[in-house]
Amino acid sequence: MTESLARHLAQRRSPPEAETEAGYASWLNEEINAIMASSKVRQVSPEFDAPQFCHDWISLARRAGRAVGLTIMVRDTKRDKYGSPVFRKGTETPIMSWRPY
């Protein structure tokens, strides 16, 4: 999660009725810190076709501002504890999920 994405997500939420700009700013900072502290995984960059481009983007994001939990993930079929793919019950298609690269 990057601070710029957390700021964007916090601004989309409806703030409480703040009487002053300082009240809104403090609410916004609290929301940003709460989003940054949460463990929800989100895609913050465009998809790249090679890991070295991901490493370059991660190093740039860390230099540009506050960022936490930046890892390279790949989209893959979800597997159960035995290693078999998990299928949807209605369509019998494999369920896609993110896994670390």
mmCIF file of C-alpha atoms in Angstrom:
data_model
loop_
_atom_site.group_PDB
_atom_site.id
_atom_site.type_symbol
_atom_site.label_atom_id
_atom_site.label_comp_id
_atom_site.label_asym_id
_atom_site.label_seq_id
_atom_site.Cartn_x
_atom_site.Cartn_y
_atom_site.Cartn_z
ATOM 1 C CA MET A 1 0.000 0.000 0.000
ATOM 2 C CA THR A 2 1.324 3.429 -0.883
ATOM 3 C CA GLU A 3 0.435 6.666 0.847
ATOM 4 C CA SER A 4 -0.982 8.188 -2.339
ATOM 5 C CA LEU A 5 -3.408 5.275 -2.818
ATOM 6 C CA ALA A 6 -4.356 5.375 0.874
ATOM 7 C CA ARG A 7 -5.055 9.123 0.540
ATOM 8 C CA HIS A 8 -7.235 8.469 -2.516
ATOM 9 C CA LEU A 9 -9.193 5.749 -0.702
ATOM 10 C CA ALA A 10 -9.634 7.932 2.391
ATOM 11 C CA GLN A 11 -10.914 10.866 0.331
ATOM 12 C CA ARG A 12 -13.546 8.625 -1.265
ATOM 13 C CA ARG A 13 -15.024 7.836 2.149
ATOM 14 C CA SER A 14 -17.518 10.321 3.497
ATOM 15 C CA PRO A 15 -15.929 12.303 6.347
ATOM 16 C CA PRO A 16 -17.790 13.229 9.507
ATOM 17 C CA GLU A 17 -19.177 16.735 9.619
ATOM 18 C CA ALA A 18 -16.007 18.728 10.221
ATOM 19 C CA GLU A 19 -16.493 22.367 11.116
ATOM 20 C CA THR A 20 -12.994 23.464 10.123
ATOM 21 C CA GLU A 21 -10.323 22.543 7.614
ATOM 22 C CA ALA A 22 -8.104 21.424 10.495
ATOM 23 C CA GLY A 23 -10.804 18.964 11.615
ATOM 24 C CA TYR A 24 -11.019 17.511 8.102
ATOM 25 C CA ALA A 25 -7.228 17.322 7.800
ATOM 26 C CA SER A 26 -6.898 15.457 11.098
ATOM 27 C CA TRP A 27 -9.691 13.064 10.094
ATOM 28 C CA LEU A 28 -7.992 12.469 6.731
ATOM 29 C CA ASN A 29 -4.626 11.735 8.387
ATOM 30 C CA GLU A 30 -6.274 9.277 10.797
ATOM 31 C CA GLU A 31 -7.992 7.499 7.885
ATOM 32 C CA ILE A 32 -4.735 7.311 5.907
ATOM 33 C CA ASN A 33 -2.906 5.817 8.896
ATOM 34 C CA ALA A 34 -5.722 3.297 9.441
ATOM 35 C CA ILE A 35 -5.657 2.224 5.795
ATOM 36 C CA MET A 36 -1.857 1.937 5.817
ATOM 37 C CA ALA A 37 -1.994 -0.170 9.007
ATOM 38 C CA SER A 38 -4.646 -2.560 7.692
ATOM 39 C CA SER A 39 -3.432 -5.812 6.189
ATOM 40 C CA LYS A 40 -5.668 -5.712 3.110
ATOM 41 C CA VAL A 41 -3.714 -6.508 -0.054
ATOM 42 C CA ARG A 42 -4.363 -4.320 -3.087
ATOM 43 C CA GLN A 43 -2.855 -4.008 -6.510
ATOM 44 C CA VAL A 44 -1.138 -0.627 -6.574
ATOM 45 C CA SER A 45 0.843 -0.778 -9.812
ATOM 46 C CA PRO A 46 0.075 -1.716 -13.383
ATOM 47 C CA GLU A 47 0.813 -5.282 -14.416
ATOM 48 C CA PHE A 48 4.368 -5.868 -15.598
ATOM 49 C CA ASP A 49 5.655 -8.699 -17.754
ATOM 50 C CA ALA A 50 8.932 -9.307 -15.924
ATOM 51 C CA PRO A 51 10.021 -9.269 -12.261
ATOM 52 C CA GLN A 52 12.862 -6.778 -12.826
ATOM 53 C CA PHE A 53 10.309 -4.129 -13.851
ATOM 54 C CA CYS A 54 8.418 -4.838 -10.618
ATOM 55 C CA HIS A 55 11.585 -4.372 -8.575
ATOM 56 C CA ASP A 56 12.217 -1.052 -10.352
ATOM 57 C CA TRP A 57 8.663 0.133 -9.607
ATOM 58 C CA ILE A 58 8.930 -0.917 -5.940
ATOM 59 C CA SER A 59 12.220 0.947 -5.471
ATOM 60 C CA LEU A 60 10.724 4.048 -7.110
ATOM 61 C CA ALA A 61 7.589 3.857 -4.927
ATOM 62 C CA ARG A 62 9.674 3.582 -1.762
ATOM 63 C CA ARG A 63 11.711 6.650 -2.725
ATOM 64 C CA ALA A 64 8.604 8.660 -3.684
ATOM 65 C CA GLY A 65 6.811 8.357 -0.362
ATOM 66 C CA ARG A 66 5.643 6.144 2.439
ATOM 67 C CA ALA A 67 4.865 2.583 1.335
ATOM 68 C CA VAL A 68 4.250 -0.658 3.233
ATOM 69 C CA GLY A 69 3.957 -4.285 2.177
ATOM 70 C CA LEU A 70 5.131 -3.929 -1.417
ATOM 71 C CA THR A 71 5.635 -7.447 -2.782
ATOM 72 C CA ILE A 72 5.594 -9.057 -6.193
ATOM 73 C CA MET A 73 2.504 -11.186 -6.669
ATOM 74 C CA VAL A 74 1.318 -13.312 -9.571
ATOM 75 C CA ARG A 75 -2.221 -14.213 -10.604
ATOM 76 C CA ASP A 76 -2.656 -17.996 -10.412
ATOM 77 C CA THR A 77 -5.248 -20.680 -9.750
ATOM 78 C CA LYS A 78 -6.180 -21.121 -6.120
ATOM 79 C CA ARG A 79 -4.913 -24.384 -4.622
ATOM 80 C CA ASP A 80 -6.152 -26.385 -1.643
ATOM 81 C CA LYS A 81 -3.888 -27.804 1.045
ATOM 82 C CA TYR A 82 -3.116 -30.853 -1.111
ATOM 83 C CA GLY A 83 -2.048 -28.773 -4.127
ATOM 84 C CA SER A 84 -5.118 -29.454 -6.267
ATOM 85 C CA PRO A 85 -6.827 -26.529 -8.018
ATOM 86 C CA VAL A 86 -10.072 -25.257 -6.484
ATOM 87 C CA PHE A 87 -13.058 -24.979 -8.873
ATOM 88 C CA ARG A 88 -16.241 -22.909 -8.739
ATOM 89 C CA LYS A 89 -19.280 -25.030 -8.013
ATOM 90 C CA GLY A 90 -21.583 -23.509 -10.639
ATOM 91 C CA THR A 91 -19.278 -23.155 -13.625
ATOM 92 C CA GLU A 92 -16.511 -25.668 -12.853
ATOM 93 C CA THR A 93 -13.860 -23.085 -13.740
ATOM 94 C CA PRO A 94 -10.758 -22.659 -11.564
ATOM 95 C CA ILE A 95 -10.778 -19.852 -9.008
ATOM 96 C CA MET A 96 -8.050 -17.275 -9.614
ATOM 97 C CA SER A 97 -6.157 -15.686 -6.716
ATOM 98 C CA TRP A 98 -2.942 -13.811 -5.939
ATOM 99 C CA ARG A 99 0.136 -15.637 -4.691
ATOM 100 C CA PRO A 100 3.665 -14.420 -3.952
ATOM 101 C CA TYR A 101 6.071 -14.690 -6.880
#
